Coordinates of C-alpha atoms and ligand atoms in Angstrom, one line a residue:
M1 CA 13.3 -24.2 -13.6
C2 CA 16.3 -22.7 -12.4
K3 CA 14.6 -20.8 -9.8
T4 CA 16.9 -20.4 -7.2
Q5 CA 19.9 -20.0 -9.7
C6 CA 17.9 -17.7 -11.0
L7 CA 17.5 -15.4 -8.6
L8 CA 20.5 -15.3 -7.3
A9 CA 21.7 -13.9 -10.7
A10 CA 18.8 -12.2 -11.8
I11 CA 19.9 -10.1 -8.4
S12 CA 23.6 -10.1 -9.5
L13 CA 22.7 -8.2 -12.2
T14 CA 20.9 -5.8 -11.8
I15 CA 21.5 -4.7 -7.8
G16 CA 24.9 -4.2 -8.1
L17 CA 24.3 0.3 -8.7
V18 CA 22.5 0.0 -5.6
N19 CA 23.7 2.1 -3.2
A20 CA 22.8 5.1 -3.1
W21 CA 18.2 4.5 -3.2
D22 CA 17.0 6.9 -0.7
I23 CA 13.8 4.4 -1.2
A24 CA 12.9 1.1 -1.4
I25 CA 9.5 -0.4 -3.1
T26 CA 7.5 -3.5 -2.9
T27 CA 5.9 -3.5 -5.5
G28 CA 4.0 -6.9 -7.7
D29 CA 7.3 -9.3 -8.3
Q30 CA 9.5 -6.6 -7.8
L31 CA 11.9 -4.6 -5.2
E32 CA 12.6 -1.4 -6.9
F33 CA 15.0 1.4 -5.7
Y34 CA 15.3 4.7 -6.7
S35 CA 17.3 8.1 -6.4
N36 CA 15.9 10.9 -7.0
Q37 CA 12.6 9.5 -8.3
T38 CA 14.7 7.6 -11.0
K39 CA 14.0 4.2 -11.0
I40 CA 17.8 2.4 -10.4
N41 CA 17.2 -1.5 -10.7
S42 CA 14.9 -1.6 -13.4
E43 CA 14.9 -6.0 -13.9
G44 CA 12.8 -8.0 -11.6
M45 CA 13.9 -10.6 -8.9
R46 CA 11.9 -13.6 -10.0
F47 CA 9.8 -13.5 -7.0
R48 CA 5.9 -13.7 -7.7
D49 CA 4.1 -10.7 -5.1
L50 CA 5.9 -8.7 -2.9
T51 CA 4.0 -7.1 -0.1
A52 CA 4.9 -6.1 3.4
L53 CA 8.8 -4.8 3.4
A54 CA 11.1 -3.6 6.0
Y55 CA 14.7 -2.5 5.8
D56 CA 18.0 -3.3 8.6
A57 CA 20.6 -0.1 8.2
V58 CA 22.8 -1.5 10.4
H59 CA 23.0 -4.7 8.2
N60 CA 22.3 -3.3 4.9
M61 CA 19.1 -6.0 4.8
L62 CA 15.8 -5.8 3.3
L63 CA 13.6 -8.1 4.2
F64 CA 9.7 -9.0 3.0
V65 CA 6.8 -10.7 1.7
D66 CA 6.4 -12.4 -1.1
R67 CA 2.4 -13.5 -0.7
Q68 CA 3.4 -16.2 -3.3
N69 CA 6.2 -18.5 -3.1
D70 CA 5.9 -22.3 -2.6
N71 CA 8.4 -22.2 0.1
A72 CA 9.0 -19.6 2.8
S73 CA 6.6 -16.3 3.3
I74 CA 9.2 -13.5 4.6
F75 CA 12.9 -13.4 3.1
S76 CA 15.8 -11.3 3.8
Y77 CA 18.2 -9.1 1.0
H78 CA 21.6 -8.4 1.8
L79 CA 22.5 -5.0 -0.6
A80 CA 26.8 -5.5 -0.2
T81 CA 27.0 -9.5 -0.4
K82 CA 23.6 -9.4 -3.2
K83 CA 22.2 -12.4 -2.0
Y84 CA 18.6 -13.5 -0.2
Q85 CA 17.6 -15.9 2.2
S86 CA 14.7 -17.4 2.9
L87 CA 13.7 -17.2 7.0
V88 CA 10.1 -18.0 8.1
R89 CA 8.4 -21.1 5.8
R90 CA 5.3 -20.5 5.0
R91 CA 1.6 -21.9 6.5
S92 CA -0.7 -20.9 3.6
F93 CA -2.8 -18.5 4.8
E94 CA -1.0 -15.8 6.5
N95 CA -1.5 -13.0 5.4
I96 CA 1.5 -10.6 7.1
Q97 CA 0.7 -6.8 6.7
G98 CA 3.2 -5.5 8.7
L99 CA 6.7 -6.9 8.9
A100 CA 10.1 -4.5 11.4
F101 CA 14.0 -5.6 12.6
D102 CA 15.7 -4.7 15.8
P103 CA 19.3 -4.8 14.8
V104 CA 19.8 -4.5 18.5
M105 CA 18.2 -7.8 19.6
S106 CA 18.3 -8.8 16.0
L107 CA 14.8 -9.8 16.5
L108 CA 12.3 -9.7 13.0
F109 CA 8.7 -9.1 14.2
W110 CA 5.0 -9.5 11.7
T111 CA 2.5 -9.1 11.9
D112 CA -0.2 -11.4 11.1
T113 CA -3.8 -10.1 10.3
N114 CA -5.7 -13.5 9.3
E115 CA -3.9 -14.3 12.7
R116 CA -4.5 -12.0 14.2
S117 CA -1.5 -12.3 15.4
I118 CA 2.0 -11.0 15.8
F119 CA 4.5 -13.0 15.5
W120 CA 8.4 -13.2 15.6
I121 CA 12.4 -15.4 15.2
S122 CA 15.2 -14.4 16.1
L123 CA 18.5 -13.8 13.6
K124 CA 21.3 -13.7 16.6
P125 CA 23.6 -16.9 15.5
G126 CA 23.1 -19.7 17.7
S127 CA 19.3 -19.2 17.4
K128 CA 16.9 -20.4 17.7
N129 CA 13.1 -20.0 16.0
E130 CA 9.7 -22.4 14.8
L131 CA 9.8 -23.0 11.0
Y132 CA 6.6 -21.1 10.8
G133 CA 7.9 -17.9 12.8
N134 CA 7.2 -17.9 16.6
L135 CA 4.2 -16.4 18.5
L136 CA 4.4 -13.7 20.2
I137 CA 0.5 -11.8 21.2
K138 CA -2.6 -13.8 20.0
M139 CA -6.0 -11.4 20.1
D140 CA -9.0 -11.3 19.2
D141 CA -10.6 -8.5 18.8
E142 CA -7.8 -6.8 16.8
M143 CA -7.0 -6.3 13.5
P144 CA -2.9 -6.6 13.6
R145 CA -2.2 -4.6 10.4
A146 CA 1.2 -2.6 10.5
I147 CA 4.0 -2.9 12.8
A148 CA 7.5 -0.7 14.2
V149 CA 10.3 -1.3 15.9
D150 CA 11.6 1.3 19.2
S151 CA 15.0 -0.3 19.2
C152 CA 16.7 2.7 21.7
R153 CA 13.8 1.8 24.1
G154 CA 12.7 -1.4 23.5
Y155 CA 9.3 -1.6 22.4
I156 CA 7.5 -2.1 19.0
Y157 CA 4.2 -0.4 18.3
W158 CA 1.5 -1.8 16.0
T159 CA -1.7 -0.7 14.7
N160 CA -5.2 -2.0 15.0
T161 CA -7.4 -2.4 12.0
N162 CA -11.1 -3.1 13.3
I163 CA -12.7 -0.3 13.2
T164 CA -15.1 -1.0 15.9
K165 CA -12.7 0.2 18.3
P166 CA -9.2 1.5 16.6
S167 CA -5.8 1.4 17.6
I168 CA -2.2 2.4 18.5
E169 CA -0.6 -0.3 21.0
R170 CA 2.9 -1.0 21.8
A171 CA 4.7 -3.5 23.7
R172 CA 7.8 -5.0 24.8
F173 CA 9.9 -7.3 22.9
D174 CA 8.8 -9.9 24.7
G175 CA 5.0 -8.6 24.2
T176 CA 5.1 -8.0 28.3
D177 CA 3.7 -4.5 29.8
R178 CA 1.3 -4.0 27.0
K179 CA -0.4 -0.2 26.2
V180 CA -2.6 1.7 24.3
V181 CA -0.6 4.5 22.8
V182 CA -3.7 5.7 21.1
N183 CA -7.7 5.2 20.9
T184 CA -9.2 8.6 20.2
D185 CA -9.7 10.4 16.7
L186 CA -8.6 7.5 14.3
F187 CA -10.8 5.1 12.2
M188 CA -8.7 2.6 10.3
P189 CA -4.8 3.1 11.2
V190 CA -2.5 1.3 8.8
S191 CA 0.9 2.0 9.2
I192 CA 2.9 3.2 11.7
A193 CA 7.2 4.4 11.9
V194 CA 8.7 5.4 14.8
D195 CA 11.5 7.9 14.1
Q196 CA 14.0 7.9 16.1
R197 CA 15.7 11.7 15.3
T198 CA 12.3 13.7 16.2
K199 CA 11.7 11.4 19.4
R200 CA 7.5 11.2 17.6
L201 CA 5.7 8.1 16.0
Y202 CA 4.4 8.8 12.6
W203 CA 1.1 6.5 11.0
A204 CA -1.5 7.5 8.3
D205 CA -5.2 6.9 8.7
D206 CA -7.7 5.2 6.1
K207 CA -10.6 7.5 7.0
E208 CA -14.6 6.8 6.4
G209 CA -15.1 7.7 2.8
I210 CA -12.5 9.5 1.1
H211 CA -10.5 11.4 3.6
Y212 CA -7.4 10.5 5.2
S213 CA -4.4 11.5 6.9
I214 CA -1.0 11.7 8.2
E215 CA -0.5 12.7 11.8
S216 CA 2.2 12.2 14.9
S217 CA 2.5 12.2 18.3
N218 CA 5.6 11.6 20.5
L219 CA 6.4 8.6 21.6
D220 CA 4.1 8.0 24.7
G221 CA 1.0 8.8 22.5
N222 CA 0.3 12.6 23.6
D223 CA 1.4 15.7 21.6
R224 CA -0.6 14.3 18.8
K225 CA -0.3 16.5 15.9
T226 CA -1.9 16.0 11.5
V227 CA 1.2 16.6 9.7
L228 CA -0.8 16.3 6.9
S229 CA -5.4 15.6 5.9
G230 CA -7.2 15.3 2.7
T231 CA -8.9 13.4 0.3
Y232 CA -9.0 10.7 -2.1
H233 CA -6.0 9.2 -1.0
Q234 CA -5.9 5.6 0.4
P235 CA -2.4 5.3 2.1
N236 CA -1.2 1.4 2.3
T237 CA 2.5 2.0 3.8
L238 CA 4.9 4.9 5.2
T239 CA 8.3 4.7 6.3
I240 CA 10.3 8.1 7.7
S241 CA 14.0 9.0 6.1
K242 CA 15.9 12.1 7.8
D243 CA 13.3 15.0 6.9
S244 CA 10.7 13.4 4.7
V245 CA 7.3 11.0 5.0
Y246 CA 7.0 8.8 2.8
W247 CA 3.8 6.4 2.4
V248 CA 2.0 4.6 -0.6
D249 CA -1.1 5.6 -1.5
W250 CA -3.6 2.9 -2.9
G251 CA -6.5 5.0 -4.5
F252 CA -3.3 7.0 -6.7
R253 CA -1.4 3.8 -7.0
S254 CA 1.4 6.5 -6.3
V255 CA 4.6 7.5 -3.3
W256 CA 4.4 10.8 -1.9
K257 CA 6.1 12.8 0.0
L258 CA 6.3 15.7 2.5
A259 CA 8.6 17.4 4.7
K260 CA 8.3 15.9 8.3
D261 CA 8.0 19.8 9.7
A262 CA 4.8 20.6 6.8
S263 CA 3.4 23.5 7.9
A264 CA 0.0 22.3 7.1
D265 CA -1.0 24.1 3.8
V266 CA 1.8 22.1 2.4
E267 CA 0.7 20.5 -0.5
P268 CA 2.4 16.8 -1.4
F269 CA 5.2 15.7 -3.7
E270 CA 4.1 13.5 -6.4
L271 CA 7.0 11.4 -6.1
L272 CA 6.2 8.7 -8.2
K273 CA 3.1 7.1 -10.3
F274 CA 2.8 3.5 -10.7
S275 CA 0.6 2.5 -13.4
N276 CA 0.6 -1.4 -13.8
E277 CA 1.3 -2.7 -10.4
V278 CA 0.4 -1.3 -7.5
P279 CA 3.3 -0.9 -4.8
F280 CA 2.6 -1.9 -1.5
G281 CA 5.7 -1.3 1.1
I282 CA 8.1 1.5 1.4
V283 CA 11.4 2.5 3.1
A284 CA 13.3 4.7 3.3
N285 CA 17.7 5.4 3.6
Y286 CA 18.0 6.7 7.0
D287 CA 21.1 5.7 7.9
I288 CA 21.9 5.0 11.8
S289 CA 23.8 7.9 12.3
D290 CA 21.3 10.7 10.8
Q291 CA 18.4 8.8 12.6
I292 CA 20.0 9.5 16.1
E293 CA 22.2 12.7 15.9
G294 CA 22.0 14.8 18.6
S295 CA 20.3 12.2 20.7
N296 CA 22.7 10.6 23.7
D297 CA 19.7 8.4 25.1
C298 CA 20.3 5.5 22.5
A299 CA 23.6 4.0 23.1
A300 CA 22.7 0.5 22.0
L301 CA 21.2 2.0 18.6
Q302 CA 25.4 4.6 18.7
R303 CA 27.0 1.2 19.3
L304 CA 25.7 -1.1 16.0
S305 CA 26.4 1.9 14.1
Q306 CA 29.8 1.6 14.1
N307 CA 30.1 -2.3 15.0
K308 CA 28.3 -4.3 13.2
S309 CA 27.5 -7.3 14.9
A310 CA 26.9 -10.5 13.1
I311 CA 24.1 -12.3 12.4
N312 CA 23.5 -15.4 11.4
D313 CA 19.7 -14.7 9.0
T314 CA 21.3 -18.9 7.0
F315 CA 17.8 -20.7 7.5
N316 CA 16.9 -24.2 6.3
I317 CA 13.9 -23.5 5.5
P318 CA 12.1 -27.6 3.5
R319 CA 11.6 -27.5 0.2
D320 CA 8.7 -29.8 -0.7
I321 CA 5.3 -28.0 0.0
G322 CA 5.6 -27.6 -3.7
L323 CA 2.6 -25.7 -5.7
F324 CA 0.5 -22.4 -3.9
C325 CA -2.9 -22.7 -5.3
L326 CA -3.9 -18.9 -4.2
H327 CA -7.9 -19.2 -4.8
G328 CA -8.1 -22.8 -5.9
V329 CA -6.7 -26.4 -3.9
K330 CA -3.7 -28.7 -5.5
L331 CA -5.2 -31.5 -7.6
D332 CA -3.4 -34.8 -5.5
G333 CA 0.0 -35.6 -6.5
K334 CA 0.0 -33.1 -9.2
L335 CA 1.7 -30.1 -9.6
E336 CA -1.5 -28.5 -10.8
C337 CA -4.1 -26.2 -9.1
K338 CA -7.9 -26.9 -9.8
C339 CA -8.8 -23.2 -9.0
S340 CA -12.3 -21.7 -7.2
P341 CA -15.2 -20.1 -10.2
G342 CA -13.8 -16.9 -11.1
Y343 CA -10.0 -17.4 -11.6
T344 CA -7.8 -18.1 -13.8
G345 CA -3.4 -18.6 -14.0
E346 CA -1.4 -21.7 -12.9
R347 CA -2.0 -21.5 -9.4
C348 CA -5.1 -19.2 -9.8
E349 CA -3.8 -16.1 -9.1
V350 CA -5.9 -14.0 -11.2
S351 CA -9.6 -13.2 -11.2
V352 CA -11.5 -13.3 -14.5
C353 CA -12.7 -9.9 -13.0
Y354 CA -9.3 -8.2 -13.4
N355 CA -9.6 -5.4 -16.1
F356 CA -12.9 -7.5 -17.1
C357 CA -15.3 -3.6 -17.2
F358 CA -14.1 -1.2 -18.8
Q359 CA -16.9 1.3 -17.3
G360 CA -17.9 -0.1 -14.2
D361 CA -18.0 -2.6 -11.8
C362 CA -17.4 -6.7 -11.3
T363 CA -18.6 -9.8 -9.7
L364 CA -19.0 -13.0 -10.3
S365 CA -22.3 -15.3 -11.2
S366 CA -23.3 -18.8 -10.1
E367 CA -21.4 -20.0 -12.2
G368 CA -18.1 -17.9 -11.9
Q369 CA -18.7 -15.7 -14.9
P370 CA -18.0 -12.4 -14.8
M371 CA -21.0 -10.0 -14.3
C372 CA -21.1 -5.9 -14.7
R373 CA -23.0 -3.3 -13.0
C374 CA -22.0 -0.3 -15.6
Q375 CA -21.9 3.4 -14.5
N376 CA -24.6 5.8 -15.8
G377 CA -24.0 6.0 -19.1
F378 CA -21.5 3.6 -20.0
S379 CA -23.6 -0.8 -21.3
G380 CA -21.8 -3.9 -22.8
I381 CA -21.5 -6.9 -21.3
R382 CA -18.0 -5.1 -20.1
C383 CA -19.7 -1.6 -20.2
E384 CA -17.9 -1.0 -23.2
L385 CA -20.5 1.4 -24.9
D386 CA -20.4 4.6 -24.0
A387 CA -23.9 6.3 -24.2
C388 CA -22.6 10.0 -24.7
K389 CA -20.4 9.1 -27.7
G390 CA -21.9 11.0 -30.4
Y391 CA -25.6 12.0 -28.3
C392 CA -25.2 15.7 -28.5
L393 CA -25.7 17.4 -31.4
N394 CA -24.5 21.0 -32.4
N395 CA -21.5 20.5 -29.6
G396 CA -24.0 20.0 -26.6
V397 CA -22.3 18.6 -24.0
C398 CA -23.3 15.1 -22.2
S399 CA -23.1 14.8 -19.0
R400 CA -23.4 11.2 -17.2
S401 CA -24.9 12.4 -14.0
R402 CA -28.3 10.3 -14.9
Q403 CA -29.1 7.1 -16.2
N404 CA -29.9 8.8 -19.5
P405 CA -27.6 10.7 -21.2
T406 CA -28.4 14.8 -21.0
C407 CA -27.1 17.4 -22.6
Q408 CA -26.3 21.1 -22.3
C409 CA -26.4 22.6 -25.6
G410 CA -25.0 25.8 -26.5
T411 CA -26.9 29.2 -26.8
D412 CA -28.6 28.6 -30.5
Y413 CA -29.3 25.4 -29.9
E414 CA -32.0 23.1 -28.2
G415 CA -33.8 19.7 -27.8
S416 CA -32.3 17.6 -25.9
R417 CA -29.9 16.5 -28.3
C418 CA -28.7 19.9 -29.4
E419 CA -30.2 18.8 -32.4
T420 CA -33.0 22.3 -32.7
L421 CA -32.1 25.3 -34.0
K422 CA -33.0 28.3 -31.3
V423 CA -35.6 30.6 -33.5
Y424 CA -35.4 34.1 -32.6
T425 CA -38.8 37.3 -33.5
T426 CA -39.2 39.3 -36.0
T427 CA -39.4 41.7 -33.4
N428 CA -36.2 42.0 -32.8
T429 CA -35.9 41.8 -28.9
S430 CA -32.3 39.9 -29.5
V431 CA -33.8 37.1 -27.7
P432 CA -34.5 34.0 -27.6
V433 CA -38.3 32.8 -27.8
T434 CA -38.9 30.5 -25.0
S435 CA -37.7 33.7 -23.1
V436 CA -39.8 35.7 -25.0
K437 CA -42.9 33.7 -24.1
E438 CA -41.7 34.1 -20.4
H439 CA -41.2 37.4 -20.7
C440 CA -44.3 39.0 -22.5
K441 CA -46.3 37.1 -19.8
Y442 CA -45.3 40.8 -17.9
V443 CA -44.6 43.4 -20.6
Y444 CA -46.3 42.3 -24.3
K445 CA -49.5 41.4 -25.0
C446 CA -48.8 38.3 -26.7
S447 CA -50.7 36.7 -30.0
Ligands
NAG1 C1 18.3 15.4 -6.5 O1 18.1 15.9 -6.8 C2 19.0 17.0 -6.3 C3 18.2 18.4 -6.5 O2 17.7 18.3 -7.7 C4 20.0 17.2 -6.5 O3 20.8 18.8 -5.7 C5 21.2 15.9 -5.9 O4 22.3 15.9 -5.8 C6 20.2 14.5 -7.1 N1 20.8 13.6 -6.1 C7 21.0 12.7 -6.9 C8 22.4 11.0 -5.4 O5 20.7 12.2 -8.3
NAG2 C1 -13.8 -5.6 16.9 O1 -14.5 -5.1 17.5 C2 -15.3 -5.5 18.6 C3 -15.5 -4.5 20.2 O2 -13.9 -5.6 20.7 C4 -15.9 -6.8 17.8 O3 -17.3 -7.1 18.8 C5 -16.2 -7.3 16.8 O4 -16.3 -8.9 17.0 C6 -14.5 -7.0 15.9 N1 -14.3 -7.1 14.7 C7 -13.2 -7.7 13.9 C8 -13.3 -8.5 12.6 O5 -12.8 -8.7 15.4
NAG3 C1 31.5 -6.0 18.1 O1 30.0 -6.3 18.9 C2 30.2 -8.1 19.2 C3 29.2 -8.3 20.2 O2 28.6 -7.7 21.1 C4 31.4 -8.2 20.6 O3 31.7 -9.2 20.6 C5 32.8 -7.4 19.3 O4 34.5 -7.3 20.6 C6 32.8 -6.2 19.0 N1 33.7 -5.3 18.6 C7 34.5 -4.7 18.6 C8 35.6 -3.5 17.7 O5 33.9 -3.6 19.3
NAG4 C1 23.9 -20.0 10.2 O1 23.0 -21.2 11.8 C2 22.3 -22.3 10.4 C3 21.5 -23.1 10.9 O2 21.0 -22.6 12.1 C4 24.4 -22.9 10.8 O3 23.8 -24.7 10.6 C5 24.8 -22.0 10.1 O4 26.5 -22.6 10.6 C6 25.1 -21.2 11.1 N1 26.5 -20.4 10.2 C7 27.4 -19.6 11.7 C8 28.4 -18.1 10.3 O5 26.8 -19.6 12.6
NAG5 C1 10.3 -24.6 -3.6 O1 10.2 -25.8 -3.3 C2 11.0 -26.8 -4.3 C3 11.4 -28.3 -3.6 O2 9.6 -28.6 -3.1 C4 12.0 -26.2 -5.4 O3 11.4 -26.4 -6.1 C5 11.4 -24.6 -5.5 O4 12.5 -24.2 -6.1 C6 11.2 -24.1 -4.7 N1 10.3 -22.6 -4.8 C7 10.9 -21.2 -4.6 C8 10.9 -19.9 -4.8 O5 12.4 -21.4 -3.7
NAG6 C1 -31.7 43.9 -33.3 O1 -32.2 44.4 -32.3 C2 -30.4 45.1 -32.1 C3 -30.7 46.6 -31.0 O2 -31.7 46.5 -30.6 C4 -29.3 45.4 -32.8 O3 -28.3 45.1 -32.8 C5 -29.7 43.7 -34.1 O4 -28.8 44.7 -34.9 C6 -30.7 43.5 -34.7 N1 -31.2 41.9 -35.7 C7 -31.0 42.6 -36.6 C8 -31.3 41.4 -37.4 O5 -31.6 43.5 -36.3

């Protein structure tokens, strides 16, 4: 066991190349950097389960969440020095969905969907923070999810995904002046970004059923535009670069890219496709100078892009929590988890349902055993048996649209499995018998 040392070593080995990246992504235990669809670093950083991600272009620092670290929940990673720091102590049942950093005031904000709260810490040298973060806003009915900062005007924006009254809201950095900016035609706004270059908000809405949309408005929520609306994507996080919008999609396990000013008929480009892991967070490498080019109302960021004022993210997170059990309890006095029924793994992080059913949905029996409910046309304990396999003869096409398979036969065959060669009449009407029967009702005298 050499977690911290190995971690530092792994980081310094792998991210030496990182300077020309376009986007960074958290997926599984990896923080990945891409340039032109090519992954620049290919080694893990020995984390476990990386989720929310934010980028601070002033200090060239990434901020991310590891959902399964024993000691801390939020970490920083400095691209220049290749150092990481743990910033916030892990509670135990937090669910941090959104992270955002304001480089002007050196404030880090995050949403906790379980606590229904927004928290913050200051990375200003000499500042005092609670180990678990300082509470900013506690909500009742709302489910805060994504968060973004407007560093030029000093606001946080967040999305509320309570689907009975979803909204996009904003407040000052101290939580005052809270205001709903969008609350119509929303279903589940899962992500949000503030773009200084266009002075607009961008968000992804995971609409009802198979639908989704990427939308934008000005910073007050007015002048709303649909950048794209479509089906089958399940958007999670979204980010903005100088020219494009990128989003992580759980439907296709992909990252999509679309020009900010794309016209309505332009299809998004599938930039990356993941096979095993599911991507979670995404940030674009968006220079401050590009962000504020041509705008005269952001002196604060302008100054910062020239003078990177110091931040101090050296926090002493106590390392005394020990093993963290995701779906289970820690055994008294031991670094060992006792898993709840249906979970296995060192930290009870693996569901027994994981990859169990081939063609069906998995549920747990009362003993915690996986059980499959198979899709039409599949059977077997793991829905591994395909009823269509070898069912239709003579090149018939098999369909699973009903519980039992059905065949669509070629012109010369019939029968439930296309097993019978059609017989043509001796009088040569060049129509099959079955049709002749139909036909002779009107024309022939049928024998
Ligand atoms: C990325 O691809 C574009 C077009 O194929 C090319 O012009 C550009 O130089 C590439 N950038 C890098 C960093 O490879
Ligand atoms: C969503 O909001 C409604 C209306 O305010 C409230 O009754 C409900 O409890 C909320 N749902 C959740 C999951 O918080
Ligand atoms: C950079 O900013 C810091 C803090 O605002 C200030 O103390 C320092 O003088 C500035 N340095 C330069 C070169 O402007
Ligand atoms: C950063 O903060 C830590 C803890 O508050 C403190 O021990 C350390 O001296 C600070 N470092 C700098 C360079 O200010
Ligand atoms: C968490 O703290 C323990 C000590 O309690 C330490 O052994 C372990 O390396 C730490 N884990 C990480 C990932 O830093
Ligand atoms: C059947 O009749 C069609 C014309 O109606 C003819 O082209 C075909 O050769 C005939 N087939 C046989 C087997 O007699």
